[in-house]
PDB file of C-alpha atoms (C1' of nucleotides) in Angstrom:
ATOM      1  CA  UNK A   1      74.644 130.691  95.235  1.00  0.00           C
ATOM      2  CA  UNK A   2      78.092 129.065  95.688  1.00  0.00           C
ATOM      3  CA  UNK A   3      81.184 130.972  97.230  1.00  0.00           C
ATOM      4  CA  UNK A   4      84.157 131.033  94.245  1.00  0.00           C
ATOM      5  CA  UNK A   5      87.239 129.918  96.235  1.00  0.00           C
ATOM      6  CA  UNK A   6      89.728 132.807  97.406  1.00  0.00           C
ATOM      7  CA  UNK A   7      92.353 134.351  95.602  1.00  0.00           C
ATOM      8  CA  UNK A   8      94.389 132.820  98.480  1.00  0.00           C
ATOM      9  CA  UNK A   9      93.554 129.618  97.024  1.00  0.00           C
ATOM     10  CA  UNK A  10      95.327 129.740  94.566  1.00  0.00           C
ATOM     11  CA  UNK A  11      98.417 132.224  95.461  1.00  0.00           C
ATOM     12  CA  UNK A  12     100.582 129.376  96.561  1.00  0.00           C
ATOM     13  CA  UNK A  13     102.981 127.253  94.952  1.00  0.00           C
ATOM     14  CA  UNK A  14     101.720 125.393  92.218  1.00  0.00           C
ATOM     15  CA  UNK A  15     102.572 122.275  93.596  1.00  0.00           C
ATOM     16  CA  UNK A  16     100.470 122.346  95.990  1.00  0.00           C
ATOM     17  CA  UNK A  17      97.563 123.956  94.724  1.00  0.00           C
ATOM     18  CA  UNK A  18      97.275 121.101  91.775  1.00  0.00           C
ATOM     19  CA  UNK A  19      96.201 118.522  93.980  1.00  0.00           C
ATOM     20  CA  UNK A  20      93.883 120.608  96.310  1.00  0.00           C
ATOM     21  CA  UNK A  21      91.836 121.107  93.502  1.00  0.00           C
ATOM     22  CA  UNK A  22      90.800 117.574  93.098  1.00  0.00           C
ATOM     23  CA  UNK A  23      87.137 117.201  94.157  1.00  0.00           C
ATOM     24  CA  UNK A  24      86.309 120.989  93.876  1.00  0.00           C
ATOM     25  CA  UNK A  25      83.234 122.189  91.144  1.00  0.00           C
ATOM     26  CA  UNK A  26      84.046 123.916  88.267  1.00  0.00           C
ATOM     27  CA  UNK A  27      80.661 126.434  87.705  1.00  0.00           C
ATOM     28  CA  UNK A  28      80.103 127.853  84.035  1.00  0.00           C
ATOM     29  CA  UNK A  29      77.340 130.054  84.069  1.00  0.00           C
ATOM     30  CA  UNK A  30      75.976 130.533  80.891  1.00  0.00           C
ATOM     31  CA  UNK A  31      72.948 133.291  81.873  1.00  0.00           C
ATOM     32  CA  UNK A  32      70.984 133.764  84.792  1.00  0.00           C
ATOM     33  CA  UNK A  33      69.453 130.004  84.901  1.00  0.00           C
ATOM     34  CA  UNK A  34      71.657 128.110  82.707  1.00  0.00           C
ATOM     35  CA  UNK A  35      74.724 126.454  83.804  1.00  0.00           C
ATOM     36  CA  UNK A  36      76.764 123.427  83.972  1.00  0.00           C
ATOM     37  CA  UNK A  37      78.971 122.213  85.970  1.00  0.00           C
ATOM     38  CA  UNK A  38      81.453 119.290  86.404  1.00  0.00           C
ATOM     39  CA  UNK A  39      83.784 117.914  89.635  1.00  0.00           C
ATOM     40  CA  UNK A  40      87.978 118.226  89.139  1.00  0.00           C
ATOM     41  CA  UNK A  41      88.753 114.698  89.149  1.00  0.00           C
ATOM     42  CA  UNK A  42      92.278 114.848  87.032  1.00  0.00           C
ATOM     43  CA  UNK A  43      95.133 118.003  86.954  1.00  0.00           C
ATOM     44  CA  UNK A  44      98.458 118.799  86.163  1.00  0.00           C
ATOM     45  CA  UNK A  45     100.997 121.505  87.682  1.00  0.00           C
ATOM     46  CA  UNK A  46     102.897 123.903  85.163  1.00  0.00           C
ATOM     47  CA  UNK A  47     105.179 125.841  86.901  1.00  0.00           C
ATOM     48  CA  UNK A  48     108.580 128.774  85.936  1.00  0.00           C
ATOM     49  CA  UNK A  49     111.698 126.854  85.259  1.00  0.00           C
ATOM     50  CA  UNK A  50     109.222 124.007  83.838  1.00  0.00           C
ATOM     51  CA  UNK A  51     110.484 123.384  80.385  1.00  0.00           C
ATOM     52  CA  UNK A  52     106.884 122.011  79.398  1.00  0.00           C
ATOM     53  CA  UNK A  53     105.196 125.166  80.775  1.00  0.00           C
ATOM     54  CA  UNK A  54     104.106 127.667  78.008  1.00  0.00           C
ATOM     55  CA  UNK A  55     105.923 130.578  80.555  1.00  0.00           C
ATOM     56  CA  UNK A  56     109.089 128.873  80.597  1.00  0.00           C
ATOM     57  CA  UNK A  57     110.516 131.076  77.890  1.00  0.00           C
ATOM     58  CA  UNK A  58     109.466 134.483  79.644  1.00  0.00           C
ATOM     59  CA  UNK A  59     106.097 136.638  78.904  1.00  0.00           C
ATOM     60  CA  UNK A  60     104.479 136.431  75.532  1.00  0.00           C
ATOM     61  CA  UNK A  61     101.041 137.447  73.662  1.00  0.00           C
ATOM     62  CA  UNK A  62      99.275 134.070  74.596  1.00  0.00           C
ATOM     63  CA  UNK A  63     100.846 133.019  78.256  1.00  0.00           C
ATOM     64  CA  UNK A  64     100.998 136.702  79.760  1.00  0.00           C
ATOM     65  CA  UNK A  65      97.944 135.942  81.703  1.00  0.00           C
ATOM     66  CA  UNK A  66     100.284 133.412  84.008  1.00  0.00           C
ATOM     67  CA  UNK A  67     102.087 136.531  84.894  1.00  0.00           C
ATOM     68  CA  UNK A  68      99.394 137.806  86.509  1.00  0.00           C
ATOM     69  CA  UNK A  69      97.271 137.344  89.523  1.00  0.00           C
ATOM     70  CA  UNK A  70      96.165 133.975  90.794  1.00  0.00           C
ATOM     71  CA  UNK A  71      92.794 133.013  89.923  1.00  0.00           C
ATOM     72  CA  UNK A  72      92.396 133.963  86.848  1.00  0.00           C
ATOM     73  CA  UNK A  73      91.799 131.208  83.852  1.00  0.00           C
ATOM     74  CA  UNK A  74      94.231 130.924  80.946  1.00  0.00           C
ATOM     75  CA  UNK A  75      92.292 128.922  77.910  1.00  0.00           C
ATOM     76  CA  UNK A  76      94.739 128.011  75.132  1.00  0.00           C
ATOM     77  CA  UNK A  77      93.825 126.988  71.680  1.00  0.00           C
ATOM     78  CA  UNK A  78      95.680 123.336  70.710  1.00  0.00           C
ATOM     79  CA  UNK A  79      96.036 121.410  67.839  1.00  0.00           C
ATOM     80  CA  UNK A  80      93.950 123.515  65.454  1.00  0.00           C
ATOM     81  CA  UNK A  81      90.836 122.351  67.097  1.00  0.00           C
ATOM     82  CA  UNK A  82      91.214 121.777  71.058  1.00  0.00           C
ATOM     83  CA  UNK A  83      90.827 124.452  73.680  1.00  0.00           C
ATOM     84  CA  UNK A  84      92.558 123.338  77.606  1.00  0.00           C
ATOM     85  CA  UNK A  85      91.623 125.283  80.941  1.00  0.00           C
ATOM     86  CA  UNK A  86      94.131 126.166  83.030  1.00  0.00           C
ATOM     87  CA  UNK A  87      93.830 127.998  86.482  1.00  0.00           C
ATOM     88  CA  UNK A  88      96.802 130.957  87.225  1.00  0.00           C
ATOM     89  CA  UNK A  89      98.581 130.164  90.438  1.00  0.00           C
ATOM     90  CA  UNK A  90     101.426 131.988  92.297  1.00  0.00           C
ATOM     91  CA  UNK A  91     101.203 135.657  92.973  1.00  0.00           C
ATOM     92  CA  UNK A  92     101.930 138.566  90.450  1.00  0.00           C
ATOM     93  CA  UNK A  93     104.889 138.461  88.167  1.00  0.00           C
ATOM     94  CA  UNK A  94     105.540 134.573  89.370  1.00  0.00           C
ATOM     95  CA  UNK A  95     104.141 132.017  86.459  1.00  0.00           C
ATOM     96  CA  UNK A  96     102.466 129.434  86.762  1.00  0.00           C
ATOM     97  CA  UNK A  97      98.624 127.107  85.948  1.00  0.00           C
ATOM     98  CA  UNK A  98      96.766 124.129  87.001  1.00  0.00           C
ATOM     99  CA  UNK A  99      95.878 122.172  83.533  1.00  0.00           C
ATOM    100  CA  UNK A 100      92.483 120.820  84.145  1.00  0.00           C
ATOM    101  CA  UNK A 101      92.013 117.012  82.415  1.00  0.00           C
ATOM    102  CA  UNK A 102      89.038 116.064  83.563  1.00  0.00           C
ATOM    103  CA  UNK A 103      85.998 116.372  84.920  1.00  0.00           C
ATOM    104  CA  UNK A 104      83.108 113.885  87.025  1.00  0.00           C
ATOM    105  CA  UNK A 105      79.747 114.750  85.239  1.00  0.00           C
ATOM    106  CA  UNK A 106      76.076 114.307  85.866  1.00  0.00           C
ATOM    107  CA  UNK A 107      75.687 112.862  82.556  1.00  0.00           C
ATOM    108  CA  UNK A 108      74.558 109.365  81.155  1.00  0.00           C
ATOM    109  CA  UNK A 109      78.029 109.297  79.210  1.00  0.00           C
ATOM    110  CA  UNK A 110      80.512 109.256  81.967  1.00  0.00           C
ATOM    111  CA  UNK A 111      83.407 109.951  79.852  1.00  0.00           C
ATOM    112  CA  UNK A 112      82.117 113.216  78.112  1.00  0.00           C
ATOM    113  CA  UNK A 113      84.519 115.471  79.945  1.00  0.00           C
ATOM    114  CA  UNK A 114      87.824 112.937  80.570  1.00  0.00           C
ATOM    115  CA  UNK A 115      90.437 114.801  78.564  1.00  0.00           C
ATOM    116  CA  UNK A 116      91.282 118.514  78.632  1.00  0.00           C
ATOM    117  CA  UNK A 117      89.890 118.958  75.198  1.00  0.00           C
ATOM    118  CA  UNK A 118      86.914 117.314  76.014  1.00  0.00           C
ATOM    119  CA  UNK A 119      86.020 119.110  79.209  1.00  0.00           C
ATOM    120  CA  UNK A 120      86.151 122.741  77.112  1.00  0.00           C
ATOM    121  CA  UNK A 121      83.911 121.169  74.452  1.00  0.00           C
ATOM    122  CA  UNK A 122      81.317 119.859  77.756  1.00  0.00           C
ATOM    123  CA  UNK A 123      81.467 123.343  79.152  1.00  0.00           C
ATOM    124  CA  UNK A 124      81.897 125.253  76.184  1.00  0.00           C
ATOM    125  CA  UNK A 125      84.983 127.025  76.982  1.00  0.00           C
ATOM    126  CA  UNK A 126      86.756 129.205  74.064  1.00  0.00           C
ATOM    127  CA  UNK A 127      89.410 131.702  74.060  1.00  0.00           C
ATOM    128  CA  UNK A 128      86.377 134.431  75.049  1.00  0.00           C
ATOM    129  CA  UNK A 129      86.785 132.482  78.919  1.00  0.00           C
ATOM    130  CA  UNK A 130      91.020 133.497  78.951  1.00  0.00           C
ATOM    131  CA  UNK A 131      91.836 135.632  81.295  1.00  0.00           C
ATOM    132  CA  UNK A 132      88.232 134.891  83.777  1.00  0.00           C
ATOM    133  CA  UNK A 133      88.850 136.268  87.192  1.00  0.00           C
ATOM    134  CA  UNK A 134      87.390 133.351  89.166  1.00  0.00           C
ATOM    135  CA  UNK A 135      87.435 134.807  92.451  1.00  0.00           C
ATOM    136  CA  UNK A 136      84.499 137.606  92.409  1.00  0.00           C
ATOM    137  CA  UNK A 137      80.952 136.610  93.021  1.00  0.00           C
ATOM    138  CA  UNK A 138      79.435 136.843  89.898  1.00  0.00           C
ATOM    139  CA  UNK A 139      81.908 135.823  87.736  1.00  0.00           C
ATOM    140  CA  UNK A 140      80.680 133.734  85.327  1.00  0.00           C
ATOM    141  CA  UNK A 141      83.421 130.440  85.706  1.00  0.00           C
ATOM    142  CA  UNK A 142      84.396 130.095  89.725  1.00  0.00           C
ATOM    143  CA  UNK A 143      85.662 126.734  91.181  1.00  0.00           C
ATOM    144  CA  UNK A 144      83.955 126.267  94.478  1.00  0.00           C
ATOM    145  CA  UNK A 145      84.329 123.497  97.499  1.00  0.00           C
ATOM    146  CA  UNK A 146      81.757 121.034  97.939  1.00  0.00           C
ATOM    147  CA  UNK A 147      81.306 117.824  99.987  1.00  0.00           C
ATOM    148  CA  UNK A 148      82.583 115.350  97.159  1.00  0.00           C
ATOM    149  CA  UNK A 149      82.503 111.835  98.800  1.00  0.00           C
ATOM    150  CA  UNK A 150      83.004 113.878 101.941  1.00  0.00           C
ATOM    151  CA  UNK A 151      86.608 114.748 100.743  1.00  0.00           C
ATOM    152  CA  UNK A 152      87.799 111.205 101.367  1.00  0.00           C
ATOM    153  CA  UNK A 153      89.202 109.982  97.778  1.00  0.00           C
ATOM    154  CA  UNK A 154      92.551 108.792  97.417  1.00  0.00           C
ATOM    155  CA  UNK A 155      95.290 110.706  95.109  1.00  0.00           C
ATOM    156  CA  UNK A 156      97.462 108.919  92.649  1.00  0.00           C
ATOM    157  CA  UNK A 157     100.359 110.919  91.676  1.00  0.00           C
ATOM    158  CA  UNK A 158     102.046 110.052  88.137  1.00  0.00           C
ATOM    159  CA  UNK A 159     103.753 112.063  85.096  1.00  0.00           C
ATOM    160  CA  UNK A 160     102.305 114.487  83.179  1.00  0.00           C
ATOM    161  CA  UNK A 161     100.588 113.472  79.549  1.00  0.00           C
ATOM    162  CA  UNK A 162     101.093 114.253  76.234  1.00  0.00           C
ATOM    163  CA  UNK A 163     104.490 116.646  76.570  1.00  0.00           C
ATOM    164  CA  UNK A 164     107.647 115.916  75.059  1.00  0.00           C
ATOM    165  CA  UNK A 165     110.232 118.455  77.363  1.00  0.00           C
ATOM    166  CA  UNK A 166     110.114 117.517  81.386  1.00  0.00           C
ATOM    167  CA  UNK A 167     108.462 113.936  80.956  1.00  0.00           C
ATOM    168  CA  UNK A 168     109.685 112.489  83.848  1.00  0.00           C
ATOM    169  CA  UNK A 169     108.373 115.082  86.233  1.00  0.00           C
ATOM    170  CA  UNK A 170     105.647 114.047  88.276  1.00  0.00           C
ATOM    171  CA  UNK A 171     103.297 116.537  87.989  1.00  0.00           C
ATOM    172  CA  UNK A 172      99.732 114.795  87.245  1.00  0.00           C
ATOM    173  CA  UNK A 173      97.305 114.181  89.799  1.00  0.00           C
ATOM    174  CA  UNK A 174      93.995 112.071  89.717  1.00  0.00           C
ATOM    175  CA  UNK A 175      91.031 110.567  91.863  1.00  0.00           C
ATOM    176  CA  UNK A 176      91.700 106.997  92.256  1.00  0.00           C
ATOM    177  CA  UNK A 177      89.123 104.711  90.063  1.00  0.00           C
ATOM    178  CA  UNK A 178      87.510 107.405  89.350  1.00  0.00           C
ATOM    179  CA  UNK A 179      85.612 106.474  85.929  1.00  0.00           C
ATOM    180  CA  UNK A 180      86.173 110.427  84.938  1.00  0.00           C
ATOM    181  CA  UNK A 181      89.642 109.688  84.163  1.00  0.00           C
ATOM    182  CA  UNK A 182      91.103 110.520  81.072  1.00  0.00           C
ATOM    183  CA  UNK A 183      93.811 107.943  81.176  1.00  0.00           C
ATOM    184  CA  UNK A 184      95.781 105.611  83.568  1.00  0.00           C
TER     185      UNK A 184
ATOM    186  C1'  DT B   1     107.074 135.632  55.614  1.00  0.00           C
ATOM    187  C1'  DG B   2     107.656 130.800  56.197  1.00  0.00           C
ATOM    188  C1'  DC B   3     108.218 126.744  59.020  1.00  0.00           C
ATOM    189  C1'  DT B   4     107.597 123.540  62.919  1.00  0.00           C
ATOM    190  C1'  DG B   5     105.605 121.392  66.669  1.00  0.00           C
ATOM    191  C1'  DG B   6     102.055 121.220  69.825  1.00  0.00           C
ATOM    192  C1'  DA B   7      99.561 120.608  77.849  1.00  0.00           C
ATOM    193  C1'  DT B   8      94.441 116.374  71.951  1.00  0.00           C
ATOM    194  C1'  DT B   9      91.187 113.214  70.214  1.00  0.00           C
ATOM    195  C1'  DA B  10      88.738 109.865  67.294  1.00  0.00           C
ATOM    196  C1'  DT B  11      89.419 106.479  64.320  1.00  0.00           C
ATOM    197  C1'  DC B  12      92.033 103.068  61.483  1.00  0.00           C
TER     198       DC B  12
ATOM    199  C1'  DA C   1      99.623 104.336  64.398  1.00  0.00           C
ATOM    200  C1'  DT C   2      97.859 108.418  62.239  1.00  0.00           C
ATOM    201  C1'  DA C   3      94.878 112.176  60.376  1.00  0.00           C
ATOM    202  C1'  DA C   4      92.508 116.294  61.478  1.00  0.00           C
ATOM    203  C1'  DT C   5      93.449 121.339  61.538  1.00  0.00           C
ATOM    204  C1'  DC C   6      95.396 126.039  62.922  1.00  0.00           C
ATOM    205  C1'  DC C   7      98.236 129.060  65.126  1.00  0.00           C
ATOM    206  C1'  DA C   8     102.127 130.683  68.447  1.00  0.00           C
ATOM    207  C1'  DG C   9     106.749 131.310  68.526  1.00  0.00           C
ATOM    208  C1'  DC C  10     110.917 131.742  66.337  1.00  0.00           C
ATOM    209  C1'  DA C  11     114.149 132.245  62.541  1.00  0.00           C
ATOM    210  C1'  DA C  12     115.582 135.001  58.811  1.00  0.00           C
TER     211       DA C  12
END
DNA sequence: TGCTGGATTATC
DNA sequence: ATAATCCAGCAA
């Protein structure tokens, strides 16, 4: 049974908790023996004061959760047919969420989970996995550390995808040549 | 209550 | 380049 990473984790700064999650495991458990899994290959950082970030315009029905404690997921609906993962960052009260974008599989299609959208469909993640407190044993979605490529990957840092306010900020972070990728 | 745009994706 | 498809947020 794999550790779920500490709330510590992810109580920093967004900034620097995007990129740290490269290479970790995302672990849905679906019941006692089913699960799946996928590595963090591709993020983004949404952060307060982020015109592109969902919290920028103060607390609301659907982004309340990034008020909260770190840790915790926030799963959005998009586009009438798209769900995206996010994990909260920052402590209490501060906003802020690592998009996830894609995900390295154990599947014969390499590309099943390389695009936010298409990671939630892989895992099966719907608006009944918001608000997931990742950090207890037991929960059913943690993010654990593992030993992928023994941690030596290089980061390419870029701008963030598919956002019209705060293009230019670069806030997107992915494995190099990684194959998981949802776009260069 | 009505309108607009969206942290996407597959397909044309 | 565009359709698919629905809902959050805001205006009135």
């Amino acid at each position: 049974m794999s550790k779920p990473l500490k709330r510590s984790f992810f109580e920093r700064s967004t900034l620097e908790v995007a990129p740290e999650l490269l290479g970790k495991r995302i672990i849905l458990r679906k019941n006692k023996k089913k699960q799946r899994t996928g590595v963090i290959v591709e993020v983004e950082a949404y952060t307060s004061n982020d015109p592109a970030c969902h919290a920028a315009r103060g607390k609301t029905p659907r982004n309340k959760v990034m008020f909260g404690q770190g840790g915790v997921t926030y799963v959005y609906f998009i586009y009438g047919m798209y769900y995206c993962l996010n994990f909260v960052t920052e402590k209490k009260d501060i906003p802020g969420a690592v998009l996830i974008r894609a995900l390295e599989v154990n599947e014969e299609d390499t590309r099943i989970a390389s695009g936010p959208g298409k990671l939630c469909n892989y895992l099966n993640i719907t608006k009944e996995h918001n608000e997931i407190d990742c950090c207890n044993i037991g929960s059913p979605l943690i993010v654990t550390n593992n030993n992928y490529r023994d941690n030596n990957f290089s980061i390419v840092q870029t701008s963030r995808i598919g956002i019209s306010k705060a293009a230019h900020l670069p806030w997107r972070w992915y494995i190099k040549n990684n194959p998981g990728v949802s776009k260069l």
